[in-house]
Coordinates of C-alpha atoms in Angstrom, one line a residue:
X122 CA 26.7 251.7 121.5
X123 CA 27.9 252.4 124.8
X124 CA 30.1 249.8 126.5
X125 CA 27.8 249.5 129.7
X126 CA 24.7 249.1 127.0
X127 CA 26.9 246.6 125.3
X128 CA 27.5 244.6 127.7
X129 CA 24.3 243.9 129.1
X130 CA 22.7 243.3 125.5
X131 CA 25.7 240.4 125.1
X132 CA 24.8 239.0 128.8
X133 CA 21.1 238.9 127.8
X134 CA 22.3 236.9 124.3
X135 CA 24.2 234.6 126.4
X136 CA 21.1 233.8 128.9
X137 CA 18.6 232.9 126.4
X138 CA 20.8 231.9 124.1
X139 CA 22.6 229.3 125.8
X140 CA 20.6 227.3 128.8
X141 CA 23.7 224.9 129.4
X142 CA 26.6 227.4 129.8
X143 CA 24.8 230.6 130.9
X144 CA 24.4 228.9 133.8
X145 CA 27.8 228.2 134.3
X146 CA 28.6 231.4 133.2
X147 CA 27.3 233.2 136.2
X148 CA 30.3 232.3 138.3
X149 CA 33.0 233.6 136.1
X150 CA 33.7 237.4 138.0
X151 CA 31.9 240.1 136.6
X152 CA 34.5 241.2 133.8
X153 CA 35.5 238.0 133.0
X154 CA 31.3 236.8 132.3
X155 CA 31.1 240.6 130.4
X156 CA 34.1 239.2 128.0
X157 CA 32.5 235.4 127.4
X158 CA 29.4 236.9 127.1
X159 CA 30.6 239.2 124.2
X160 CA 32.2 236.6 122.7
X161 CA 29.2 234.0 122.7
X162 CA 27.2 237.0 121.3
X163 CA 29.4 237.4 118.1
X164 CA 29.4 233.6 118.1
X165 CA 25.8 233.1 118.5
X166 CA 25.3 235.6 115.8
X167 CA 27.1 234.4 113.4
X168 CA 25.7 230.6 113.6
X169 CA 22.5 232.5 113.3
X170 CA 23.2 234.4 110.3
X171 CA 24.1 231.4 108.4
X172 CA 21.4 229.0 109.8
X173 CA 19.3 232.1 109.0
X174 CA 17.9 231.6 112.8
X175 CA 17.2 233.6 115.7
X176 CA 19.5 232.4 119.3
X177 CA 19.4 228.9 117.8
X178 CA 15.8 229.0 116.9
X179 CA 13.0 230.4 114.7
X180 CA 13.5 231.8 110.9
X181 CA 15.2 235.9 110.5
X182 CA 14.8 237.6 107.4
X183 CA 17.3 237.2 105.7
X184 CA 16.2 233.8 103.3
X185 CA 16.6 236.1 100.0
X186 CA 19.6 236.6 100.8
X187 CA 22.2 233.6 99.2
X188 CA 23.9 231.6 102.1
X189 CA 27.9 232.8 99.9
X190 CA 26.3 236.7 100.4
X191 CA 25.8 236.1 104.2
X192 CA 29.5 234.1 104.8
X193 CA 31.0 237.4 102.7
X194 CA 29.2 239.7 105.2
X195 CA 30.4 238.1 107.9
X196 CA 34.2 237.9 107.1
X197 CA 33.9 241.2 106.1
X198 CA 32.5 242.6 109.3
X199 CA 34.5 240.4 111.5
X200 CA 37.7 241.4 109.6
X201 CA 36.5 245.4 110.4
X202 CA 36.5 244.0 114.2
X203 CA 39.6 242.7 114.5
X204 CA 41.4 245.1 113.0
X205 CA 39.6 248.2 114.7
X206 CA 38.1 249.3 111.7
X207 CA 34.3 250.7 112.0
X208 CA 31.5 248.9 113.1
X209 CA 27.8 249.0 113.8
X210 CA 26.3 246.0 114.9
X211 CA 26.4 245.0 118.3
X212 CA 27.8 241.6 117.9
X213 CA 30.7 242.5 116.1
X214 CA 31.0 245.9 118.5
X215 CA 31.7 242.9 121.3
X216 CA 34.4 241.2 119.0
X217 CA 36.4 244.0 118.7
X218 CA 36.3 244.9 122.2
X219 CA 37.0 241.4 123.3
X220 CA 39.8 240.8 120.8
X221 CA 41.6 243.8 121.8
X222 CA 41.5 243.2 125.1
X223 CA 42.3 239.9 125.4
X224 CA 44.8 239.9 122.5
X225 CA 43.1 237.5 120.6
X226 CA 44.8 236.8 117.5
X227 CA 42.5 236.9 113.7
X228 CA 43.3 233.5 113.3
X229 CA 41.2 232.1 115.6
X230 CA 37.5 234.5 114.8
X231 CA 38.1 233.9 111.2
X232 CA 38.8 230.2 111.2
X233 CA 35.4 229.9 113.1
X234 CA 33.8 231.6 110.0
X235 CA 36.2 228.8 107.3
X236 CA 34.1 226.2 109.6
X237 CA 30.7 228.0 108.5
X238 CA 31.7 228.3 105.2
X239 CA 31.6 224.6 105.2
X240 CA 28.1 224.3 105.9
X241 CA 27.4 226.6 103.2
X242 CA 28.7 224.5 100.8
X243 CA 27.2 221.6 102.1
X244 CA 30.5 220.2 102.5
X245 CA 30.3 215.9 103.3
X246 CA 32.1 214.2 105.5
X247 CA 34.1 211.5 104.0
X248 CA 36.0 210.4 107.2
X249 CA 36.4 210.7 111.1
X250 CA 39.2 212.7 110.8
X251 CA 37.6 215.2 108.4
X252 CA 34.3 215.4 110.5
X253 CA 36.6 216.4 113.6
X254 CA 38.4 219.4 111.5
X255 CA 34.5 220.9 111.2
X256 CA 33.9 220.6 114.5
X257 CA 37.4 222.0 115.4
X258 CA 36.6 224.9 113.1
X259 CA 32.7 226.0 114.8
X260 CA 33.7 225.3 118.0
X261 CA 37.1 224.1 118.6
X262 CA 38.5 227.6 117.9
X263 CA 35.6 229.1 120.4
X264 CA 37.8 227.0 123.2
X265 CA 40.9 228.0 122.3
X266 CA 39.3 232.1 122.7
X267 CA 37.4 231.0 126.0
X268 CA 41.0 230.2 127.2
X269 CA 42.4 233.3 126.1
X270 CA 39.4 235.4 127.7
X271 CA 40.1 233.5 130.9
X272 CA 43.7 234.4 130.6
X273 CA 45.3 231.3 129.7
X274 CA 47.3 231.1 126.6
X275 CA 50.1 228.1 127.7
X276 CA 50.1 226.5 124.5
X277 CA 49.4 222.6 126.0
X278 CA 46.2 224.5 128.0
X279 CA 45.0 225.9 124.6
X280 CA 44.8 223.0 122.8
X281 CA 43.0 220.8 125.5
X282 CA 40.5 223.9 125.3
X283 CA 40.6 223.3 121.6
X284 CA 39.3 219.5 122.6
X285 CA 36.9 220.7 125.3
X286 CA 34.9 222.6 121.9
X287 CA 35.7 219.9 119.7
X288 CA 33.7 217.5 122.7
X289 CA 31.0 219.7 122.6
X290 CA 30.5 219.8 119.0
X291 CA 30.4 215.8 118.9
X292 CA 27.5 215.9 121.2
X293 CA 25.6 218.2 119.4
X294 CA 26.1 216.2 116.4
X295 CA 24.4 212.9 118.0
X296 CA 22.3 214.8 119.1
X297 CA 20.5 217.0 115.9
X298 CA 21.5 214.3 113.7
X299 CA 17.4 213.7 112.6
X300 CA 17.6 218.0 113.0
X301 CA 20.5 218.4 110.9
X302 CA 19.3 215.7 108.2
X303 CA 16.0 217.6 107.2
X304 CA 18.0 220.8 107.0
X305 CA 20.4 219.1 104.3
X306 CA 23.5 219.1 106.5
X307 CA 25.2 215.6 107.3
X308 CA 28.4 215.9 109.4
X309 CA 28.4 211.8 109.8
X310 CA 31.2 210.5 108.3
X311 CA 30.3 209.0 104.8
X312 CA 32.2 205.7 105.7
X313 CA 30.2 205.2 108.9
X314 CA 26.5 205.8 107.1
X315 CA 28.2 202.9 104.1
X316 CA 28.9 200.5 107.4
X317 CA 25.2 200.8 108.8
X318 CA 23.9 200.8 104.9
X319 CA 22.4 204.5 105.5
X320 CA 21.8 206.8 102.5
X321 CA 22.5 210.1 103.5
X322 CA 18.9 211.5 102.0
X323 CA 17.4 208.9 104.3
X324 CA 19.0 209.7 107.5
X325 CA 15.9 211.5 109.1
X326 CA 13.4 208.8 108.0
X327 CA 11.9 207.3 111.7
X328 CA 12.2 203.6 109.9
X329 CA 16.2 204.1 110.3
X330 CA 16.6 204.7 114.4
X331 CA 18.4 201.8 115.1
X332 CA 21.2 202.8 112.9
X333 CA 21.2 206.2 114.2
X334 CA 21.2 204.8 117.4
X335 CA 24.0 203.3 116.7
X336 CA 25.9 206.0 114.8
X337 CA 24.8 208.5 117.5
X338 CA 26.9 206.0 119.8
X339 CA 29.8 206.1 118.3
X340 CA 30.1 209.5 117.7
X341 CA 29.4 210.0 121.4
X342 CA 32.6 207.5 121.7
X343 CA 34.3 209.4 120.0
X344 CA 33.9 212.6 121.9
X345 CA 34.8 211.0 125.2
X346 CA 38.6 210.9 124.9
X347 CA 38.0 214.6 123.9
X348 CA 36.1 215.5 127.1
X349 CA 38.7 213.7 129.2
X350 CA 41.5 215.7 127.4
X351 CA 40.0 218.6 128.2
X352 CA 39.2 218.0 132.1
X353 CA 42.6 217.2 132.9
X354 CA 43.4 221.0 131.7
X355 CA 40.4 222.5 133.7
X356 CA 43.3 223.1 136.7
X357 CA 45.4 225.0 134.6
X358 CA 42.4 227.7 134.8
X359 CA 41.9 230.3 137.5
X360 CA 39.5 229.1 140.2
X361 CA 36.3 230.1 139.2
X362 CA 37.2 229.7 135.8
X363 CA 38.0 226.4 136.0
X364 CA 34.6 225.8 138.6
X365 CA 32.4 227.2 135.3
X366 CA 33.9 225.0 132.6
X367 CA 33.9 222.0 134.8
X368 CA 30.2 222.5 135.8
X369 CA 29.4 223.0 131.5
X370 CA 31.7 220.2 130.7
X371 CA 29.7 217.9 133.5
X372 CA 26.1 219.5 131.7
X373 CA 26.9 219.1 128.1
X374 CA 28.7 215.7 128.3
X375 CA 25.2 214.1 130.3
X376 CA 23.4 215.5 126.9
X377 CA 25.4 212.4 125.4
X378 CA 24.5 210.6 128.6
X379 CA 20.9 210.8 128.1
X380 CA 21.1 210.0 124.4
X381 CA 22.1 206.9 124.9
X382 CA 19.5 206.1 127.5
X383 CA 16.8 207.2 125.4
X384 CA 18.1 204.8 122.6
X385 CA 15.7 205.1 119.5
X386 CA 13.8 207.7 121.1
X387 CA 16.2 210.3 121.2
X388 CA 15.3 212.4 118.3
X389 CA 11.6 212.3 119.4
X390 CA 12.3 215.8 121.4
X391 CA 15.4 217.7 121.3
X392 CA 17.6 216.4 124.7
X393 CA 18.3 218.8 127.6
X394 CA 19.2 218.6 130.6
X395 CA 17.1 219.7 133.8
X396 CA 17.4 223.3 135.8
X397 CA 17.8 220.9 138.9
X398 CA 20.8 218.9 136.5
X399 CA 22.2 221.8 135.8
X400 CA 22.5 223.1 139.4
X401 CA 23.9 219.7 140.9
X402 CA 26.6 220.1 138.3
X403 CA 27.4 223.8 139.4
X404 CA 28.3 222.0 142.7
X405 CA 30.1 219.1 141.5
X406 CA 32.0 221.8 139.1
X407 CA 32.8 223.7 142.2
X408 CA 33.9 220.5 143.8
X409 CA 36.2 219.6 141.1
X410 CA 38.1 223.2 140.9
X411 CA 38.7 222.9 144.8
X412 CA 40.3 219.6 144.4
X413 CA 42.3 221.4 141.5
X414 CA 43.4 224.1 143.5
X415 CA 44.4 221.3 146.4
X416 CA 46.7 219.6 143.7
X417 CA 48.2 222.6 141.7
X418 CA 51.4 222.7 143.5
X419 CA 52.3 218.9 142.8
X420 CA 50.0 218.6 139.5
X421 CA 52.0 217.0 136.4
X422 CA 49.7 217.4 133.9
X423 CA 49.5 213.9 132.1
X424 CA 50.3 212.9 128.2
X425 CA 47.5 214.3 126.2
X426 CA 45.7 211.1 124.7
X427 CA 47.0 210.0 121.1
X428 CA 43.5 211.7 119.5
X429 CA 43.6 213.9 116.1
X430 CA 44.1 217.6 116.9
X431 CA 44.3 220.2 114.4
X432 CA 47.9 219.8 113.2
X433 CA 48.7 223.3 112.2
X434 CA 47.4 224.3 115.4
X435 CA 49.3 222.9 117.3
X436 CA 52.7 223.9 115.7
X437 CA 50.7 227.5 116.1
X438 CA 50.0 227.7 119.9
X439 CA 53.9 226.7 120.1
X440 CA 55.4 229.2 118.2
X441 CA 53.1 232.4 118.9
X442 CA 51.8 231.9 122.3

């Protein structure tokens, strides 16, 4: 496919794909929304392919085929991408464009597909700590590249970028939990359902709300510390950079916002914010990257808080970046 053909079939994925951060997306410059758009497309296809969805939604056609014969085909095609070799299908056409010209390294595309092995293996969650390495793996690692497409690779930037996905991950937990449930995937921590006295095969029944309630709470708690790592390194970013993130940080954290407020009615209708909501944060994002710029000459950038991180990572992003 032609690279001007490409890149306005990853742009389209990106709009109706992603309501929250295509909006955002629009003030990146035009090469730099042409490189996160190609990335969310391989993303977005991916998730797909093992959810066996279309942009998040919907049923493809590929049920006969076993979830372990779909996370094969992916590492297979995304290995072909990142190492140059042939490809065909746009999404991964994207990948290797984006990889090489950002100098991505294969760690980061094929640690996103270990994440979606876990969900087809049904993996449980016994712990905290072990529901926060899934969501560092499916969208953790999509931070870390974000940074990199933006230009950014200072090893403290990368791995508040790394909490900025793992933030957004959280709230997409709390909020598919009922979602998630009826699909067989439960990414609560087993010791939190035994404190609320939750069977996991029960989870989506509407007699248990006030536990989710509750659950969805403190998984929303827990993702807090995460958002605030991550918006302390928004001024590390280039200007309009930084003004997109902050303005997607602002939308996706009021999702968790406006779980809480709708208490045990959350999971009635799948949360979103409002096209106006949206907007208002584009200028408050805009706001907040102005005030960045003002500060970069004197900005310290502050202790990272004392919240799990991805260990290996971190050791990583110091020695290779």
């Amino acid at each position: 496919m032609a690279v001007d053909d490409l890149r306005l079939r990853c742009r389209a994925t990106l709009r109706q794909g992603s309501h929250s951060f295509s909006s955002a997306a629009r003030i990146f410059s035009s090469s730099m929304r042409d490189d996160v758009a190609m990335l969310y497309a391989w993303c977005r296809y991916c998730d797909d392919m093992i959810d066996d969805q279309e942009l998040g939604i919907g049923t493809r056609t590929n049920s006969a085929l076993p979830g372990e014969e779909r996370l094969e085909l992916l590492y297979d095609l995304t290995t072909s991408a990142i190492e140059d070799g042939p490809v065909s299908n746009p999404a991964f056409e994207g990948l290797r464009e984006v990889v090489r010209k950002c100098d991505i390294p294969r760690r980061f595309p094929l640690e996103l597909i270990d994440g979606l092995a876990m969900d087809v293996s049904g993996r449980r969650y016994e712990s905290v700590e072990e529901m926060l390495d899934y969501c560092y793996h499916v969208a953790g690692v999509v931070g870390v590249m974000m940074s990199m497409v933006m230009g950014v690779r200072t090893p403290s930037v990368l791995v508040r970028a790394a909490d900025l996905g793992i933030a957004f991950q959280l709230t997409n937990i709390a909020r598919d939990i009922v979602e998630d449930a009826q699909r067989k995937r439960v990414y609560v921590p087993r010791d939190w359902l035994d404190e609320v006295d939750l069977p996991a095969a029960e989870i989506a029944w509407p007699e248990h709300r006030a536990s989710l309630r509750l659950l969805a709470a403190r998984i929303l708690d827990t993702a807090e510390p995460y958002y605030g790592s991550a918006r302390t390194g928004l001024k590390s970013l280039p200007f309009r950079a930084g003004w997109a993130i902050a303005a997607a940080l602002g939308v996706y954290r009021d999702i968790g916002v406006l779980i809480r407020a709708k208490g045990d009615q959350a999971w009635n209708k799948r949360v979103s914010t409002s096209r106006i909501h949206k907007l208002l944060w584009l200028g408050r994002g805009g706001a907040s990257a102005v005030g960045g710029l003002i500060q970069r000459p004197v900005y310290r950038e502050p202790l990272r808080p004392n919240i799990w991180t991805k260990t290996d990572f971190v050791a990583y992003s110091a020695d290779n970046m």
